Amino acid sequence: MRVLKFGGSSLASVARFLEVAAIVRSQPQTEPVGLVLSAPHGVTNLLVELTDLAFLGTGYQDALNGWRQRLQKMRADAAAVLGNEAQQRLQAVLAAQDATLSNRRQGVELLHYCPDHIKAQLLGLGEQFSVALMAELLLAQQVKAVLLDSVQCVKSQGDYLNAVADVPASEIALGAAVKKQPAQVYVLAGFVSSNTQGELCLLGRNGSDYSAAIVAAALRASVCEIWTDVDGVYSADPRQVKNAKLIDHLSYDEAMELSYFGAKVLHPKTIGPLARYQIPCYIKKYRDWE
Ligand code: ASP
Ligand code: MG
């Protein structure tokens, strides 16, 4: 298995989803791909805004409408490349997400408070939309893709909003799911996981890198590739230090130290599972943004 993770900016529109699908299709067929995805760019922030304001019972409408418009536009854009049944499945995913948002929001309004486990369920919706859309796009292109439910397969412990990986439990859950459904591409939502009680827990903001590391460690992947819009890790923040150098190779310890001290390229918790199981990690530039 080779694990590839794509972040929100590479999933900002259906056109970008299709570019990611093309990268996935161009991978060597010798090993299956574990494809870990973030939410489309900006979607998690809209959900954060919505959950932060929901307890007031007012002021959340702009965020809710923004979320609806973003996803409905993507669904409409995807219609050009999806068959009728795929379009209907995607519409059903959106309708279910809309119902979840409405129900939870009403509950939060009545409570005047948003408990963390409810917040986690709402903030994770963006990734779950990404994987539903990507799986349909890949299937429409005759790629044998299977959607694995990260809530069932990626296991964690601790906080609802900032959980820590449980790699041995993920190994059991993911191993069984992969064995049951042979495929060329396994599509998994980043950011979401579940605890031993099966409750949805998030892996912290920007946690999809961490998800990819957990999946890679649990399945003993040959590689974990983080596809992003920067060149890689620099010796210093290139926006602040003019002659910052792009670093060729880093040890796990060095990478951990750099991300701990603020290098944004990798989520700080990402290196742990990769180091423990000695999985090589590559930062790959997705493309130069216009
Ligand atoms: N969508 C989540 C966030 O914005 C996780 C991620 O993108 O890595 O924090
Ligand atoms: Mg990121």
Tab-separated table of C-alpha atoms and ligand atoms in Angstrom:
chain	number	residue	atom	x	y	z
A	1	MET	CA	0.000	0.000	0.000
A	2	ARG	CA	1.111	3.539	-0.758
A	3	VAL	CA	-0.651	6.278	1.167
A	4	LEU	CA	-1.252	9.618	-0.561
A	5	LYS	CA	-2.801	12.558	1.227
A	6	PHE	CA	-4.258	15.644	-0.447
A	7	GLY	CA	-5.147	18.830	1.450
A	8	GLY	CA	-8.023	21.264	1.077
A	9	SER	CA	-6.454	23.557	-1.514
A	10	SER	CA	-6.010	20.644	-3.911
A	11	LEU	CA	-9.711	19.869	-3.360
A	12	ALA	CA	-11.120	23.377	-3.725
A	13	SER	CA	-13.280	22.607	-6.775
A	14	VAL	CA	-14.415	19.690	-8.923
A	15	ALA	CA	-11.695	20.610	-11.441
A	16	ARG	CA	-9.101	20.089	-8.704
A	17	PHE	CA	-10.724	16.858	-7.575
A	18	LEU	CA	-10.311	15.654	-11.158
A	19	GLU	CA	-6.637	16.650	-11.139
A	20	VAL	CA	-6.142	14.663	-7.953
A	21	ALA	CA	-7.974	11.717	-9.544
A	22	ALA	CA	-5.559	11.940	-12.491
A	23	ILE	CA	-2.567	11.816	-10.128
A	24	VAL	CA	-4.069	8.786	-8.420
A	25	ARG	CA	-4.668	7.068	-11.771
A	26	SER	CA	-1.061	7.668	-12.779
A	27	GLN	CA	0.311	5.780	-9.755
A	28	PRO	CA	2.050	2.445	-10.332
A	29	GLN	CA	-0.435	-0.439	-10.275
A	30	THR	CA	1.926	-2.633	-8.284
A	31	GLU	CA	0.443	-1.667	-4.925
A	32	PRO	CA	-2.957	-0.334	-3.900
A	33	VAL	CA	-3.242	3.345	-2.979
A	34	GLY	CA	-4.668	4.576	0.319
A	35	LEU	CA	-6.047	7.993	-0.585
A	36	VAL	CA	-6.594	10.274	2.418
A	37	LEU	CA	-8.477	13.512	1.780
A	38	SER	CA	-9.152	16.778	3.590
A	39	ALA	CA	-12.347	18.772	3.279
A	40	PRO	CA	-12.618	21.092	0.268
A	41	HIS	CA	-10.775	24.338	1.018
A	42	GLY	CA	-12.691	26.619	3.422
A	43	VAL	CA	-15.450	24.130	4.236
A	44	THR	CA	-14.186	23.228	7.730
A	45	ASN	CA	-13.931	26.919	8.592
A	46	LEU	CA	-17.579	27.425	7.581
A	47	LEU	CA	-18.552	24.505	9.814
A	48	VAL	CA	-16.510	25.959	12.691
A	49	GLU	CA	-18.290	29.293	12.279
A	50	LEU	CA	-21.648	27.561	12.208
A	51	THR	CA	-21.020	25.474	15.331
A	52	ASP	CA	-19.554	28.470	17.177
A	53	LEU	CA	-22.691	30.532	16.535
A	54	ALA	CA	-25.371	27.833	16.672
A	55	PHE	CA	-25.914	28.131	20.439
A	56	LEU	CA	-27.094	31.721	19.930
A	57	GLY	CA	-29.864	30.598	17.607
A	58	THR	CA	-28.967	33.425	15.248
A	59	GLY	CA	-26.053	34.692	13.189
A	60	TYR	CA	-25.145	31.237	11.882
A	61	GLN	CA	-27.215	31.503	8.689
A	62	ASP	CA	-24.450	32.959	6.500
A	63	ALA	CA	-22.136	30.084	7.372
A	64	LEU	CA	-24.904	27.532	6.798
A	65	ASN	CA	-25.835	29.032	3.432
A	66	GLY	CA	-22.174	29.308	2.470
A	67	TRP	CA	-21.653	25.629	3.261
A	68	ARG	CA	-24.789	24.635	1.298
A	69	GLN	CA	-23.829	26.718	-1.716
A	70	ARG	CA	-20.258	25.414	-1.812
A	71	LEU	CA	-21.259	21.774	-1.756
A	72	GLN	CA	-24.284	22.104	-4.018
A	73	LYS	CA	-22.102	23.860	-6.589
A	74	MET	CA	-19.573	21.033	-6.441
A	75	ARG	CA	-22.337	18.465	-6.795
A	76	ALA	CA	-23.722	20.360	-9.798
A	77	ASP	CA	-20.244	20.662	-11.376
A	78	ALA	CA	-19.655	16.946	-10.850
A	79	ALA	CA	-22.863	16.173	-12.766
A	80	ALA	CA	-20.935	16.755	-16.001
A	81	VAL	CA	-18.788	13.692	-15.333
A	82	LEU	CA	-21.049	11.464	-13.226
A	83	GLY	CA	-23.844	9.148	-14.308
A	84	ASN	CA	-27.383	9.492	-12.917
A	85	GLU	CA	-27.006	6.922	-10.177
A	86	ALA	CA	-23.745	8.427	-8.944
A	87	GLN	CA	-25.343	11.876	-8.923
A	88	GLN	CA	-28.238	10.531	-6.887
A	89	ARG	CA	-25.892	8.884	-4.380
A	90	LEU	CA	-24.005	12.146	-3.975
A	91	GLN	CA	-27.238	14.071	-3.555
A	92	ALA	CA	-28.265	11.569	-0.860
A	93	VAL	CA	-24.966	12.182	0.988
A	94	LEU	CA	-25.585	15.927	0.884
A	95	ALA	CA	-29.208	15.561	2.013
A	96	ALA	CA	-28.095	13.386	4.947
A	97	GLN	CA	-25.398	15.930	5.896
A	98	ASP	CA	-27.926	18.751	5.663
A	99	ALA	CA	-30.319	16.846	7.937
A	100	THR	CA	-27.526	16.142	10.452
A	101	LEU	CA	-26.551	19.813	10.487
A	102	SER	CA	-30.138	20.991	10.938
A	103	ASN	CA	-30.943	18.519	13.716
A	104	ARG	CA	-27.769	19.119	15.665
A	105	ARG	CA	-28.034	22.862	15.224
A	106	GLN	CA	-31.559	22.874	16.643
A	107	GLY	CA	-30.404	20.777	19.594
A	108	VAL	CA	-27.500	23.138	20.253
A	109	GLU	CA	-29.828	26.122	20.095
A	110	LEU	CA	-32.129	24.550	22.699
A	111	LEU	CA	-29.192	23.634	24.935
A	112	HIS	CA	-27.536	27.046	24.455
A	113	TYR	CA	-24.335	25.058	24.269
A	114	CYS	CA	-22.480	22.864	21.785
A	115	PRO	CA	-20.907	19.801	23.453
A	116	ASP	CA	-17.577	18.711	21.988
A	117	HIS	CA	-18.868	15.363	20.713
A	118	ILE	CA	-21.544	17.169	18.673
A	119	LYS	CA	-19.006	19.705	17.432
A	120	ALA	CA	-16.775	16.849	16.290
A	121	GLN	CA	-19.629	15.274	14.322
A	122	LEU	CA	-20.325	18.545	12.520
A	123	LEU	CA	-16.746	19.620	11.785
A	124	GLY	CA	-15.954	16.248	10.216
A	125	LEU	CA	-18.653	16.569	7.553
A	126	GLY	CA	-16.367	18.266	4.998
A	127	GLU	CA	-13.981	15.301	4.766
A	128	GLN	CA	-16.904	12.919	4.493
A	129	PHE	CA	-18.217	14.889	1.522
A	130	SER	CA	-14.754	14.902	-0.115
A	131	VAL	CA	-14.451	11.135	-0.008
A	132	ALA	CA	-17.995	10.564	-1.287
A	133	LEU	CA	-17.300	12.819	-4.273
A	134	MET	CA	-13.834	11.403	-4.966
A	135	ALA	CA	-15.020	7.792	-4.811
A	136	GLU	CA	-17.733	8.567	-7.372
A	137	LEU	CA	-15.278	10.375	-9.670
A	138	LEU	CA	-12.823	7.469	-9.547
A	139	LEU	CA	-15.540	4.876	-10.137
A	140	ALA	CA	-16.810	6.917	-13.101
A	141	GLN	CA	-13.273	6.647	-14.513
A	142	GLN	CA	-13.265	2.863	-14.113
A	143	VAL	CA	-10.883	2.900	-11.168
A	144	LYS	CA	-11.637	0.123	-8.699
A	145	ALA	CA	-12.104	2.436	-5.731
A	146	VAL	CA	-13.585	1.534	-2.365
A	147	LEU	CA	-14.654	3.999	0.281
A	148	LEU	CA	-13.476	2.991	3.752
A	149	ASP	CA	-15.291	4.609	6.661
A	150	SER	CA	-12.624	6.420	8.701
A	151	VAL	CA	-15.006	6.611	11.642
A	152	GLN	CA	-14.912	2.834	11.843
A	153	CYS	CA	-11.377	2.182	10.624
A	154	VAL	CA	-9.193	4.931	12.113
A	155	LYS	CA	-9.049	4.513	15.869
A	156	SER	CA	-8.022	7.062	18.470
A	157	GLN	CA	-8.162	7.925	22.144
A	158	GLY	CA	-8.716	11.056	24.182
A	159	ASP	CA	-10.449	14.285	23.279
A	160	TYR	CA	-13.377	14.500	20.901
A	161	LEU	CA	-11.704	17.397	19.103
A	162	ASN	CA	-8.025	16.569	19.433
A	163	ALA	CA	-7.692	12.800	19.749
A	164	VAL	CA	-4.466	10.801	19.666
A	165	ALA	CA	-3.870	7.860	17.325
A	166	ASP	CA	-4.458	4.306	18.450
A	167	VAL	CA	-2.357	2.580	15.794
A	168	PRO	CA	-2.781	-1.032	17.034
A	169	ALA	CA	-6.603	-0.692	17.073
A	170	SER	CA	-6.502	1.015	13.641
A	171	GLU	CA	-4.371	-1.839	12.357
A	172	ILE	CA	-7.063	-4.352	13.300
A	173	ALA	CA	-9.957	-2.282	11.930
A	174	LEU	CA	-8.234	-1.160	8.725
A	175	GLY	CA	-6.629	-4.529	8.088
A	176	ALA	CA	-10.016	-6.264	8.275
A	177	ALA	CA	-11.722	-3.672	6.048
A	178	VAL	CA	-9.013	-3.883	3.371
A	179	LYS	CA	-9.005	-7.670	3.428
A	180	LYS	CA	-12.770	-7.776	2.977
A	181	GLN	CA	-12.774	-5.500	-0.073
A	182	PRO	CA	-9.862	-5.861	-2.500
A	183	ALA	CA	-9.431	-2.635	-4.479
A	184	GLN	CA	-6.930	-0.502	-6.338
A	185	VAL	CA	-7.710	2.664	-4.402
A	186	TYR	CA	-9.019	2.938	-0.834
A	187	VAL	CA	-10.512	6.364	-0.229
A	188	LEU	CA	-10.483	7.564	3.392
A	189	ALA	CA	-11.595	10.768	5.069
A	190	GLY	CA	-8.839	12.559	6.929
A	191	PHE	CA	-9.438	14.330	10.268
A	192	VAL	CA	-12.114	11.875	11.546
A	193	SER	CA	-11.653	8.756	13.650
A	194	SER	CA	-13.420	7.040	16.524
A	195	ASN	CA	-12.617	6.096	20.112
A	196	THR	CA	-13.082	2.670	21.723
A	197	GLN	CA	-16.766	3.467	22.276
A	198	GLY	CA	-17.113	4.061	18.539
A	199	GLU	CA	-17.807	7.775	19.022
A	200	LEU	CA	-16.528	10.116	16.330
A	201	CYS	CA	-13.374	11.991	17.388
A	202	LEU	CA	-11.385	14.536	15.403
A	203	LEU	CA	-7.615	14.464	15.169
A	204	GLY	CA	-7.163	18.233	15.648
A	205	ARG	CA	-7.280	21.084	13.130
A	206	ASN	CA	-5.251	20.255	10.010
A	207	GLY	CA	-5.307	16.668	11.242
A	208	SER	CA	-5.570	14.987	7.845
A	209	ASP	CA	-1.780	14.655	7.631
A	210	TYR	CA	-1.969	12.825	10.940
A	211	SER	CA	-4.742	10.593	9.520
A	212	ALA	CA	-2.487	9.687	6.603
A	213	ALA	CA	0.318	8.803	9.013
A	214	ILE	CA	-2.003	6.617	11.088
A	215	VAL	CA	-3.288	4.798	7.998
A	216	ALA	CA	0.262	4.366	6.684
A	217	ALA	CA	1.518	3.034	10.021
A	218	ALA	CA	-1.465	0.751	10.588
A	219	LEU	CA	-1.152	-0.811	7.125
A	220	ARG	CA	2.683	-0.740	7.135
A	221	ALA	CA	2.572	1.267	3.917
A	222	SER	CA	5.690	1.416	1.777
A	223	VAL	CA	5.417	5.214	1.711
A	224	CYS	CA	3.325	8.129	2.991
A	225	GLU	CA	3.142	11.014	0.527
A	226	ILE	CA	1.791	14.371	1.645
A	227	TRP	CA	0.733	16.246	-1.501
A	228	THR	CA	0.631	19.942	-0.848
A	229	ASP	CA	1.022	23.345	-2.471
A	230	VAL	CA	4.478	24.047	-1.056
A	231	ASP	CA	7.815	22.623	-2.186
A	232	GLY	CA	8.637	20.884	1.071
A	233	VAL	CA	10.289	21.756	4.361
A	234	TYR	CA	12.533	24.829	4.463
A	235	SER	CA	15.360	25.590	6.888
A	236	ALA	CA	13.295	28.611	8.032
A	237	ASP	CA	9.976	30.232	7.145
A	238	PRO	CA	10.621	31.342	3.515
A	239	ARG	CA	8.239	34.283	3.973
A	240	GLN	CA	10.399	35.647	6.784
A	241	VAL	CA	13.906	34.529	5.851
A	242	LYS	CA	15.027	35.376	2.325
A	243	ASN	CA	17.710	32.745	1.913
A	244	ALA	CA	15.786	29.902	3.562
A	245	LYS	CA	16.803	26.617	1.943
A	246	LEU	CA	14.639	23.758	0.847
A	247	ILE	CA	15.731	20.703	2.810
A	248	ASP	CA	16.379	17.516	0.906
A	249	HIS	CA	16.204	14.925	3.650
A	250	LEU	CA	15.201	15.101	7.299
A	251	SER	CA	15.354	12.523	10.039
A	252	TYR	CA	12.095	11.839	11.852
A	253	ASP	CA	13.497	13.655	14.907
A	254	GLU	CA	14.416	16.724	12.884
A	255	ALA	CA	11.018	16.792	11.183
A	256	MET	CA	9.285	16.467	14.539
A	257	GLU	CA	11.338	19.287	15.983
A	258	LEU	CA	10.668	21.575	13.021
A	259	SER	CA	6.923	21.018	13.054
A	260	TYR	CA	6.864	21.322	16.832
A	261	PHE	CA	8.521	24.733	16.519
A	262	GLY	CA	6.017	25.908	13.962
A	263	ALA	CA	6.898	24.671	10.448
A	264	LYS	CA	3.422	24.490	8.910
A	265	VAL	CA	4.144	21.864	6.300
A	266	LEU	CA	3.271	18.872	8.483
A	267	HIS	CA	0.867	18.571	11.379
A	268	PRO	CA	3.141	18.128	14.458
A	269	LYS	CA	1.596	14.799	15.442
A	270	THR	CA	2.164	13.293	11.985
A	271	ILE	CA	5.744	12.140	12.447
A	272	GLY	CA	5.143	9.941	15.527
A	273	PRO	CA	3.362	7.002	13.835
A	274	LEU	CA	5.651	7.225	10.780
A	275	ALA	CA	8.798	7.158	12.913
A	276	ARG	CA	7.561	4.276	15.040
A	277	TYR	CA	6.975	2.075	12.003
A	278	GLN	CA	9.806	3.560	9.892
A	279	ILE	CA	7.518	4.631	7.055
A	280	PRO	CA	9.254	7.028	4.646
A	281	CYS	CA	7.397	10.301	4.188
A	282	TYR	CA	7.615	12.494	1.079
A	283	ILE	CA	6.307	16.020	0.694
A	284	LYS	CA	5.155	16.375	-2.896
A	285	LYS	CA	4.222	19.579	-4.595
A	286	TYR	CA	0.831	19.265	-6.186
A	287	ARG	CA	1.306	22.154	-8.592
A	288	ASP	CA	2.093	25.835	-8.758
A	289	TRP	CA	-1.035	27.747	-7.967
A	290	GLU	CA	-1.959	30.474	-10.353
B	1	ASP	N1	-10.339	19.953	7.322
B	1	ASP	C1	-9.600	19.927	8.566
B	1	ASP	C2	-9.146	21.326	8.924
B	1	ASP	O1	-9.370	22.249	8.155
B	1	ASP	C3	-8.481	18.944	8.545
B	1	ASP	C4	-7.448	19.120	7.461
B	1	ASP	O2	-7.713	19.780	6.455
B	1	ASP	O3	-6.359	18.586	7.596
B	1	ASP	O4	-8.621	21.516	9.972
B	2	MG	MG	-2.972	20.990	5.715
